Coordinates of C-alpha atoms in Angstrom, one line a residue:
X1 CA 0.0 0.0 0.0
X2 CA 0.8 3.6 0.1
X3 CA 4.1 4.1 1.9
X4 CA 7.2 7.4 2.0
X5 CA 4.7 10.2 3.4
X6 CA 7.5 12.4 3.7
X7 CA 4.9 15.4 5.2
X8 CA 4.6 17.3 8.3
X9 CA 1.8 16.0 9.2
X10 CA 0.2 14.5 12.5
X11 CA 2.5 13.7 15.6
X12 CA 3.8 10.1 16.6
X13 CA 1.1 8.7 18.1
X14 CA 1.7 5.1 19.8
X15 CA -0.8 2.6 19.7
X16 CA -3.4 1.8 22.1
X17 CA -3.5 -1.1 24.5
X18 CA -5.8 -2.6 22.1
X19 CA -3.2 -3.2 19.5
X20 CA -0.7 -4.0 22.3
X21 CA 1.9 -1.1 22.0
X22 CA 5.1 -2.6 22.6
X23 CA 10.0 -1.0 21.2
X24 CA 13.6 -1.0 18.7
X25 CA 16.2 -3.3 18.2
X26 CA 18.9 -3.9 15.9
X27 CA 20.6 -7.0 14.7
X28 CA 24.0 -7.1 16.6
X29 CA 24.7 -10.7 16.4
X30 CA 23.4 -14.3 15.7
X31 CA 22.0 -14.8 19.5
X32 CA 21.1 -12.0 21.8
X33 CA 23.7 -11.0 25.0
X34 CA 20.9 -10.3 27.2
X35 CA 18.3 -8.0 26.4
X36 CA 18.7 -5.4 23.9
X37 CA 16.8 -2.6 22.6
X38 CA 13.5 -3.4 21.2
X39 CA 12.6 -3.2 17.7
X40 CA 9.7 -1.3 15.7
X41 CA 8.0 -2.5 13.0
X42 CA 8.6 -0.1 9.8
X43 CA 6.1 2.5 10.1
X44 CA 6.9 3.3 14.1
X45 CA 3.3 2.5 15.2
X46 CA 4.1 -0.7 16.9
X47 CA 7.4 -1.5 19.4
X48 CA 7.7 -5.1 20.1
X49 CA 6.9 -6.9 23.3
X50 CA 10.7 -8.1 24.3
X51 CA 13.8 -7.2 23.1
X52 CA 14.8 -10.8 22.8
X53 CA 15.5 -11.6 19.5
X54 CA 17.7 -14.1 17.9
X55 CA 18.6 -14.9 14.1
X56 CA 19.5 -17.9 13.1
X57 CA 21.3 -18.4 9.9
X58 CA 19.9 -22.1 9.4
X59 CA 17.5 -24.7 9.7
X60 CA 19.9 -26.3 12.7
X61 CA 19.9 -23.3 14.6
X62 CA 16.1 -22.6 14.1
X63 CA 15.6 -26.3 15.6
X64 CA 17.6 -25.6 18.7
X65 CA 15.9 -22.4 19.7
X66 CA 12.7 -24.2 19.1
X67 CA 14.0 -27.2 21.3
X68 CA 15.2 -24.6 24.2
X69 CA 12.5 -22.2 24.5
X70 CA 9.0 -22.8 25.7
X71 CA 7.8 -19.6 23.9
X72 CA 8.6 -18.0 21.2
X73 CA 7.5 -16.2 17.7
X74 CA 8.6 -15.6 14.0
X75 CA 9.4 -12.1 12.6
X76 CA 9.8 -11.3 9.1
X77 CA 10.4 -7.7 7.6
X78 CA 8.4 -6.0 10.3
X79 CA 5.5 -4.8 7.7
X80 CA 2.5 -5.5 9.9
X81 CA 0.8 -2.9 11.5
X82 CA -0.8 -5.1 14.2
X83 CA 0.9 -7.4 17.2
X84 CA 0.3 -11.4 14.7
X85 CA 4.2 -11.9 15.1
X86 CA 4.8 -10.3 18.6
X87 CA 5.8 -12.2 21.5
X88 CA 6.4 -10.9 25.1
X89 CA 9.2 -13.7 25.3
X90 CA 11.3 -14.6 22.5
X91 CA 11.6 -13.7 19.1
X92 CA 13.2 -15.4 15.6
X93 CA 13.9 -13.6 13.2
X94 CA 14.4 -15.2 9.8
X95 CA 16.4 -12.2 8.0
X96 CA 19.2 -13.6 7.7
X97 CA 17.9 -16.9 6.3
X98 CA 17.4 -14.8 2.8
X99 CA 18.9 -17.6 -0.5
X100 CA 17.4 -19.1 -3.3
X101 CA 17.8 -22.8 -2.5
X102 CA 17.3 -24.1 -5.8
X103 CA 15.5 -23.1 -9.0
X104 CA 13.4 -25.9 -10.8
X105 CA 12.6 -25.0 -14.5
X106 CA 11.3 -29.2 -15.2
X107 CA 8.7 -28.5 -12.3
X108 CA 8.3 -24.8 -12.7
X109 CA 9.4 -24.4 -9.1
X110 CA 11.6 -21.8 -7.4
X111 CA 13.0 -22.9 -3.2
X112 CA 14.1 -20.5 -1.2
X113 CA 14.4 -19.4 2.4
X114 CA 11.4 -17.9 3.9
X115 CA 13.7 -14.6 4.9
X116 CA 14.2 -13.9 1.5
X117 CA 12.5 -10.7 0.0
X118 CA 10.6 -10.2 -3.0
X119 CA 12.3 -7.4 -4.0
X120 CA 15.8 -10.1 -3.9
X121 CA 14.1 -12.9 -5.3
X122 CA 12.3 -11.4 -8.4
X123 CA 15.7 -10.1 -10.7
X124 CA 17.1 -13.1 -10.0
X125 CA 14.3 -15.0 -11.5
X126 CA 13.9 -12.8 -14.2
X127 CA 17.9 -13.3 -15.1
X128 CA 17.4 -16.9 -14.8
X129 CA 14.2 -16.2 -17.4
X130 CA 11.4 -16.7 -15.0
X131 CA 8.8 -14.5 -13.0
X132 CA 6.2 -14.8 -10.3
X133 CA 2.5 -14.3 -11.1
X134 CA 1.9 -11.3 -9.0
X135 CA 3.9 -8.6 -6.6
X136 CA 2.4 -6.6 -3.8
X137 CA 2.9 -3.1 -3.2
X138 CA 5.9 -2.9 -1.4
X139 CA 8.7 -5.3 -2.9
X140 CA 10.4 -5.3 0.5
X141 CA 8.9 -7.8 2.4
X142 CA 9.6 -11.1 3.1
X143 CA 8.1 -14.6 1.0
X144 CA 8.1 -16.2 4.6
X145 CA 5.7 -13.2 6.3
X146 CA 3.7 -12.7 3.2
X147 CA 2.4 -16.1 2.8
X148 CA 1.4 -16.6 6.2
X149 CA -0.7 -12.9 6.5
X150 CA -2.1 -13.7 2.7
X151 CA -0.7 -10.5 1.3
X152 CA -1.4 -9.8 -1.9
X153 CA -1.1 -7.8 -5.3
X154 CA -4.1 -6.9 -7.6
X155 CA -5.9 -8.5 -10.4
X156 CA -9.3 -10.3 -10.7
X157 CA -7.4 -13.5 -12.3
X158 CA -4.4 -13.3 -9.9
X159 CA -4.1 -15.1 -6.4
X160 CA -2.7 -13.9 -3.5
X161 CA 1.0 -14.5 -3.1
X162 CA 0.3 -17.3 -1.1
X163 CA -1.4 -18.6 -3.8
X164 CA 1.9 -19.7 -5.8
X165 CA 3.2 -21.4 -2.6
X166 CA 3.4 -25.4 -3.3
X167 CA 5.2 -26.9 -0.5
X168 CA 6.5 -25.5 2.5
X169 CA 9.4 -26.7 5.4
X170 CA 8.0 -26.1 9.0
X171 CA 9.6 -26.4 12.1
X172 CA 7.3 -26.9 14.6
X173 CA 7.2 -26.9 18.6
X174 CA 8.9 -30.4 19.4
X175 CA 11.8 -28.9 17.3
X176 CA 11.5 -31.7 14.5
X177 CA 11.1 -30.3 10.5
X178 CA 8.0 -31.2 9.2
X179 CA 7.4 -31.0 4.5
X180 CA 4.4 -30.6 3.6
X181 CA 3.1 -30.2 0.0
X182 CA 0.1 -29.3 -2.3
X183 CA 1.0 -32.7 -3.6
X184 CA 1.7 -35.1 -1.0
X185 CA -0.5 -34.0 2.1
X186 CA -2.9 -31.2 0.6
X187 CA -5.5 -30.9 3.3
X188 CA -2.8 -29.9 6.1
X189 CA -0.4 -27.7 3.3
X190 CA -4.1 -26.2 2.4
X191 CA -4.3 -25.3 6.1
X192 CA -0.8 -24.5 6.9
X193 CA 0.1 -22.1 4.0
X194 CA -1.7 -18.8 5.8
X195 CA -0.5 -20.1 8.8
X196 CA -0.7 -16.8 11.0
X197 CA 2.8 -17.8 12.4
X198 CA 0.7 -20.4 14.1
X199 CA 1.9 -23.9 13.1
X200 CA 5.6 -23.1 13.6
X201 CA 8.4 -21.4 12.0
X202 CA 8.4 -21.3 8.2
X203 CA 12.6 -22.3 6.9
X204 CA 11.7 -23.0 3.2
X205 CA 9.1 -22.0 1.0
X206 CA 8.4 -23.2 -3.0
X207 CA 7.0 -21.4 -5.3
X208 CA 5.3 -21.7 -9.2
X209 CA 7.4 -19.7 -11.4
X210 CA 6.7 -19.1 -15.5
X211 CA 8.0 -17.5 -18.0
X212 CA 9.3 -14.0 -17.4
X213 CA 7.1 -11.0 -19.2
X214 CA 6.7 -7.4 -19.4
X215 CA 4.7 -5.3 -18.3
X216 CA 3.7 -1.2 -19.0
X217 CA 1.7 0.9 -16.5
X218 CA -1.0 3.3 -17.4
X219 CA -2.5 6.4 -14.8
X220 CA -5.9 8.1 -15.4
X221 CA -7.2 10.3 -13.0
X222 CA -10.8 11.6 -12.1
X223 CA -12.4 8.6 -12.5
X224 CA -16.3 9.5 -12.0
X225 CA -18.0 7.5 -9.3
X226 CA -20.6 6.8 -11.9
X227 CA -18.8 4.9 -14.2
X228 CA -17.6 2.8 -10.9
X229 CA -21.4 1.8 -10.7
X230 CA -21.9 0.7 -13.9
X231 CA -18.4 -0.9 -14.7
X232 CA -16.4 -2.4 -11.7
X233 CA -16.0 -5.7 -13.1
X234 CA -14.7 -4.2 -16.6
X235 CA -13.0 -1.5 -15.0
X236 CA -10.9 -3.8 -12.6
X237 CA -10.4 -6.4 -15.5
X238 CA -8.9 -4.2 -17.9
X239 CA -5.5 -4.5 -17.2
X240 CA -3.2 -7.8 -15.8
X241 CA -3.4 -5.6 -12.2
X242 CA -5.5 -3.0 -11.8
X243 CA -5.7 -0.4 -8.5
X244 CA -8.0 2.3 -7.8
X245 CA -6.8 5.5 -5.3
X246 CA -10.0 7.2 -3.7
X247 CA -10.2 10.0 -0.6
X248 CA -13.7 9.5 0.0
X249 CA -14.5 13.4 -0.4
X250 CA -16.4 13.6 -4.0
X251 CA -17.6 11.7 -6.8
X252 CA -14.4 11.1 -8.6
X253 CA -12.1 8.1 -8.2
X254 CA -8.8 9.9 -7.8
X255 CA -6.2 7.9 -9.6
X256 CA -7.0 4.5 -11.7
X257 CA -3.5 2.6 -12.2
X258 CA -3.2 -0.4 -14.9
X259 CA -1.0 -2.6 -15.2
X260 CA -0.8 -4.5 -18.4
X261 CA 1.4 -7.5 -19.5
X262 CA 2.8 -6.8 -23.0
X263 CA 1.2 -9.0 -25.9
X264 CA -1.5 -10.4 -23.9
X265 CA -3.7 -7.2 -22.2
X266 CA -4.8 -4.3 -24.2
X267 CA -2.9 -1.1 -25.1
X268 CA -4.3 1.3 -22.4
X269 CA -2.9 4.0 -24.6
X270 CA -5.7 6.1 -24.4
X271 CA -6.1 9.9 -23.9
X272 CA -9.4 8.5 -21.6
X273 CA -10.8 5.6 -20.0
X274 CA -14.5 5.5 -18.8
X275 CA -14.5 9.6 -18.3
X276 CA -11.0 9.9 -16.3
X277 CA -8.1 11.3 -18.3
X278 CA -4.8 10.0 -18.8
X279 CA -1.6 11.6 -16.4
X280 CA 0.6 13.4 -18.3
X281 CA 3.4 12.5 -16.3
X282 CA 4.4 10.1 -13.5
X283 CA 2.1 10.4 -10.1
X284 CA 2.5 9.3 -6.5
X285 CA -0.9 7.4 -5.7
X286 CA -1.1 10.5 -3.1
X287 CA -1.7 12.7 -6.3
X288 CA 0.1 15.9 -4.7
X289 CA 2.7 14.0 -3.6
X290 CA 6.8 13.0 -5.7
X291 CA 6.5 10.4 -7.9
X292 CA 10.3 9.7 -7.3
X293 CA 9.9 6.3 -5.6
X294 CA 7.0 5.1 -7.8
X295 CA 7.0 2.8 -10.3
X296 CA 7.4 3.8 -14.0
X297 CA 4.6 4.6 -15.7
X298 CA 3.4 6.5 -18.9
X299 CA 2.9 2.8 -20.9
X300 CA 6.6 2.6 -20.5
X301 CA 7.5 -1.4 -20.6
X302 CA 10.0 -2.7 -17.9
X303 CA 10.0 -6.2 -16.7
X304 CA 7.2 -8.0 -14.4
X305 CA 9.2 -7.0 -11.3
X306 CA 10.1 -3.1 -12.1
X307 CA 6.0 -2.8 -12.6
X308 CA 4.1 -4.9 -10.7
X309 CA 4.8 -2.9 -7.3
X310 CA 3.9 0.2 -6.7
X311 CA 7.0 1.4 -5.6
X312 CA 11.1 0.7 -6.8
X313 CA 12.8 -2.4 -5.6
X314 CA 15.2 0.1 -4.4
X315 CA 13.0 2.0 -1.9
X316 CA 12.6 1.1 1.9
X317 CA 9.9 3.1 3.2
X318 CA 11.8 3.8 6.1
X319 CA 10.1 7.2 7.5
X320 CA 6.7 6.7 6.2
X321 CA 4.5 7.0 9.6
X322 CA 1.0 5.7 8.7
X323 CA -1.5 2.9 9.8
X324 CA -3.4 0.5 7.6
X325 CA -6.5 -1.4 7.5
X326 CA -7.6 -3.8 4.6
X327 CA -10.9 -5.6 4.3
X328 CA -11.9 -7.9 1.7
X329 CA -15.5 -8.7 0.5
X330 CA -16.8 -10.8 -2.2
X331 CA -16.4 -9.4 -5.8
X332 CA -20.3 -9.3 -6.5
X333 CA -20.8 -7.2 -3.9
X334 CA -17.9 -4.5 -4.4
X335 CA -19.8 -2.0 -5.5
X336 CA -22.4 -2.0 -2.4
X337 CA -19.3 -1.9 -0.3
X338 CA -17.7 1.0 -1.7
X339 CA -21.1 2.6 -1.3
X340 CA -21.2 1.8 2.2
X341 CA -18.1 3.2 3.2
X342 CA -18.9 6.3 0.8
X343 CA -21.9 7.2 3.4
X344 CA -18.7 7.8 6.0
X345 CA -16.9 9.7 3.7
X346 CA -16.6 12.8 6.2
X347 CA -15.7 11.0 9.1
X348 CA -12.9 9.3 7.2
X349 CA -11.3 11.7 4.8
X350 CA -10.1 13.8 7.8
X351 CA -7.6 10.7 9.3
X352 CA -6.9 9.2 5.8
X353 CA -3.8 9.0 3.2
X354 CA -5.5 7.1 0.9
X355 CA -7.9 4.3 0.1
X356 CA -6.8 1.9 -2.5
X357 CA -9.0 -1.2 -4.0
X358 CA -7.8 -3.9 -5.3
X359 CA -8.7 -7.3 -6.4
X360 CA -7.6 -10.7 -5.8
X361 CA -8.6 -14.4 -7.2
X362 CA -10.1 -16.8 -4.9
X363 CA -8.2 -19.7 -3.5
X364 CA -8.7 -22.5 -1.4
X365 CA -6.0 -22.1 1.4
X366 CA -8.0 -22.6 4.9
X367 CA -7.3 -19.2 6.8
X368 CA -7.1 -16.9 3.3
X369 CA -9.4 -14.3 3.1
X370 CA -10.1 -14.7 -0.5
X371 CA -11.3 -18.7 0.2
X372 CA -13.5 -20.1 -2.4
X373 CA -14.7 -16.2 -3.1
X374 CA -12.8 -13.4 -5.6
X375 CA -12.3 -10.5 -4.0
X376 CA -12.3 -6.8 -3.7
X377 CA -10.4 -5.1 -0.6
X378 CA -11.1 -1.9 0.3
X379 CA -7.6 -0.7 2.0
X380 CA -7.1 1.9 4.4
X381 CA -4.2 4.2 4.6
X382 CA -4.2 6.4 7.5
X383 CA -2.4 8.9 9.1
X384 CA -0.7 7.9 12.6
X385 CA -3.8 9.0 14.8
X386 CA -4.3 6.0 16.2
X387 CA -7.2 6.9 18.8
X388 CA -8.9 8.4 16.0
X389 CA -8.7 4.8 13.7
X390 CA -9.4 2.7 16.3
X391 CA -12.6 4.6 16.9
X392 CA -13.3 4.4 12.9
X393 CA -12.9 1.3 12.6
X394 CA -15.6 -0.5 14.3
X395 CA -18.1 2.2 12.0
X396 CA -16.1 1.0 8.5
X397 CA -16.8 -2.6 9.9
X398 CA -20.4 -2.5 10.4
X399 CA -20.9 -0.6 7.3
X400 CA -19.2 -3.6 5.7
X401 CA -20.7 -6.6 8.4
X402 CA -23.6 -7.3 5.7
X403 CA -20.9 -8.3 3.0
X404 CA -19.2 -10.7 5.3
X405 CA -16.1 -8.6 5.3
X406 CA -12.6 -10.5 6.3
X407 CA -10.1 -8.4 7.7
X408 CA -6.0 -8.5 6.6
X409 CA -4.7 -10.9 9.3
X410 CA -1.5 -8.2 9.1
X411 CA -3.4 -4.8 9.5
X412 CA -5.2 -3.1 12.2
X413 CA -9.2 -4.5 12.8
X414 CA -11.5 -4.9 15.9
X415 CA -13.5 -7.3 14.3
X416 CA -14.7 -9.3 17.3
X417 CA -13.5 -13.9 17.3
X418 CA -16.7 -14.7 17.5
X419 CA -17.4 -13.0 14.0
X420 CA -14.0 -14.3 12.5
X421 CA -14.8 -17.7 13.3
X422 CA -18.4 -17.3 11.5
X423 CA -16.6 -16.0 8.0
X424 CA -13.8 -18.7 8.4
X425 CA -15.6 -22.3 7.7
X426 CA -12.3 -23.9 8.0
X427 CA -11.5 -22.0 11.0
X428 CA -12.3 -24.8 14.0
X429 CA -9.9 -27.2 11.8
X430 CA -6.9 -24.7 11.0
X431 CA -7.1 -24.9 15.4
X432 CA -6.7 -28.5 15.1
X433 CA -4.3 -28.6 13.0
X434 CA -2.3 -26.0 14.8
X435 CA -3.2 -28.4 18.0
X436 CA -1.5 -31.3 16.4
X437 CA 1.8 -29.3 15.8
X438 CA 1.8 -27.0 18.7
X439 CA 0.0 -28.7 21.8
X440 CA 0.9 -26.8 24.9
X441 CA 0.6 -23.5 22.3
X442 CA 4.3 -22.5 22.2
X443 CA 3.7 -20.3 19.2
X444 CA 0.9 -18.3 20.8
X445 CA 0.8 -14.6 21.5
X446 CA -1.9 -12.2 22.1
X447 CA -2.9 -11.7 18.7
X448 CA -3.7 -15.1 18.4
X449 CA -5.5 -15.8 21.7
X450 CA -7.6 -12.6 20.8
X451 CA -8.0 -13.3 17.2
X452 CA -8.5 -17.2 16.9
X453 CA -9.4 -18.5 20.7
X454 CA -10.9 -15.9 21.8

């Protein structure tokens, strides 16, 4: 989502007790002397719990801190905006477990360690001739924390990343490495995939590759509400990946950006599509804000990787201080969702960035929000008033609670268990499963206790 908000805007605001506030560390060594300075997650909205943290460089190591410690939690790139991988006790942190393993053009397969990021993994695919079907965002994170929050890219056709996952290495609470595989043991790889750090800590993931391709980005702006009504589906399927940017405040869509792949989607070089106007130069999906750190657009092709995102490989967003929330509702009903939120439109447009909607294939892994159903996610980028949000929130989820919204497992929501559990079908066995791996709940924190048992 929307990231860099280099503006003077609102004050550092920490989060409440709801969202478990917790602090900054930095990676001195291998395994921790003691307690050290605890770490933030990217945007500053969120310190962790302990300052414990260790980072293995293998699958040995990861073993014998599972073996020692009686409580512990994976972290990845430190993305979410919620306490999922937080632990008050211990935590591993798979950063430094960041190599392609092995690349398989006979199965179509790429194995790598679940540190690595996207943004390290993708030129090297595409210099070995081979891409992945979709990017988010932000080509930062980690294929290890993506898969197991289910976060995703655009594109009615397109899965979530965890979608191209087919087998995965676990190492779960009795220490022992457990494979499991779309192949060999689908029901408990369909459950384990969005794990929620849950079942254990993910060492290896493998992914579907294909051919590499290219890809040229289109912007319109002013996109008249209108036109939303009467065209979603064609609108959001006329491009490979295809993102709208709204504020809420008037009846035009601010910013429509397509992503086409070259030879297979159609030219979007247009002076118009559906009333909005094509930019005349590079935009920020904040429209008054530098395009620098974008993407390039202007129908300009550049491989998969250099488009798919919204912003450059090279970027960390590193000083952007926001929140996010993401819900995801069926695609028939997208457009009585958008509506919905529309009638809060005041009371939003004062704490927001930016909204963006996407959309995202369905799938059948267990705890994915886009099971069995395509979706549309309305995402939520707001500024860091936290009191504010939280208070939000609970409006944006009623007005959505008649589409059977499901929340990103990695962004900030107050949805209560109770409702979770009625919009997850698979929920009570993804708990079994997680029984069978972790019995005395070593790989439990908070989030999950309030999220999944409560």
């Amino acid at each position: 989502m929307v990231t860099n908000y280099q503006m003077k805007r609102k004050t550092f605001i920490k989060l409440s007790s709801t969202l478990m506030a917790a602090p900054f560390l930095s990676p001195l060594s291998a395994w921790p002397l003691g307690q050290q300075e605890r770490l933030k997650n990217w945007a500053g909205n969120l310190t962790y719990s302990t300052g414990n943290v260790f980072y293995p460089t293998s699958v040995e190591e990861v073993q014998q801190l599972v073996k020692t410690h009686s409580k512990l939690k994976a972290l990845g790139t430190r993305h979410c905006f919620n306490t999922i991988a937080d632990s008050r006790d211990n935590l591993v942190s798979t950063s430094k477990m960041n190599k392609v393993v092995s690349l398989d053009p006979p199965q179509g397969t790429v194995t790598v360690e679940a540190g690595i990021k996207y943004g390290e993994l993708a030129p090297y695919l595409h210099a070995k001739g081979y891409a992945l079907h979709n990017l988010a965002s932000l080509p930062h994170i980690s294929v290890g924390g993506s898969i197991t929050t289910a976060t995703h890219g655009s594109g009615i056709r397109n899965g979530n990343l965890a979608s191209a996952v087919t087998a995965l290495e676990v190492v779960i609470a009795d220490g022992r490495v457990i494979h499991l595989s779309k192949d060999l043991n689908s029901e408990k790889f369909h459950a384990a995939v969005v794990g929620l750090g849950a079942i254990g800590i993910i060492t290896k993931v493998t992914l579907e590759v294909q051919p590499t391709y290219m890809v040229s980005q289109h912007v319109f702006v002013g996109l008249p509400f209108a036109q939303l009504k009467d065209n979603f589906e064609k609108i959001m399927s006329s491009g490979y990946s295809v993102s709208l940017f709204y504020d809420w405040q008037n009846e035009l869509i601010n910013e429509v950006w397509i992503k086409s792949r070259i030879g297979e989607d159609a030219d979007q070089s247009q002076p118009e599509f559906y009333g909005a106007k094509a930019a005349t130069k590079n935009l920020h999906p904040i429209i008054d804000l530098s395009a620098e750190n974008c993407t390039e657009q202007m129908g300009v092709p550049g491989p998969w990787f250099e488009r798919l995102p919204h912003f450059k490989m090279g970027f960390t967003p590193s000083s952007g201080k926001e929140l996010q929330s993401e819900y995801f509702v069926p695609l028939h009903h997208a457009v009585e969702a958008i509506e919905a939120v529309a009638k809060l439109g005041k009371q939003i447009g004062p704490h927001l960035f930016i909204t963006e909607v996407r959309t995202i294939a369905a799938d059948n892994l267990w705890m994915s929000p886009s099971r069995n159903q395509t979706s549309v996610t309305i995402h939520f980028t707001w500024k860091q008033e936290t009191e504010a949000v939280l208070q939000l929130l609970p409006q944006i989820e009623a007005a959505l609670a008649p589409f059977n919204a499901r929340p990103h497992w990695g962004k900030i929501f107050t949805i209560d268990a109770k409702v979770l559990e009625s919009r997850y079908e698979k929920l009570a066995g993804f708990k079994k499963l997680v029984a069978e791996y972790d019995p005395h709940g070593k790989f439990r924190n908070a989030f999950l206790e309030r999220n999944i048992y409560g």
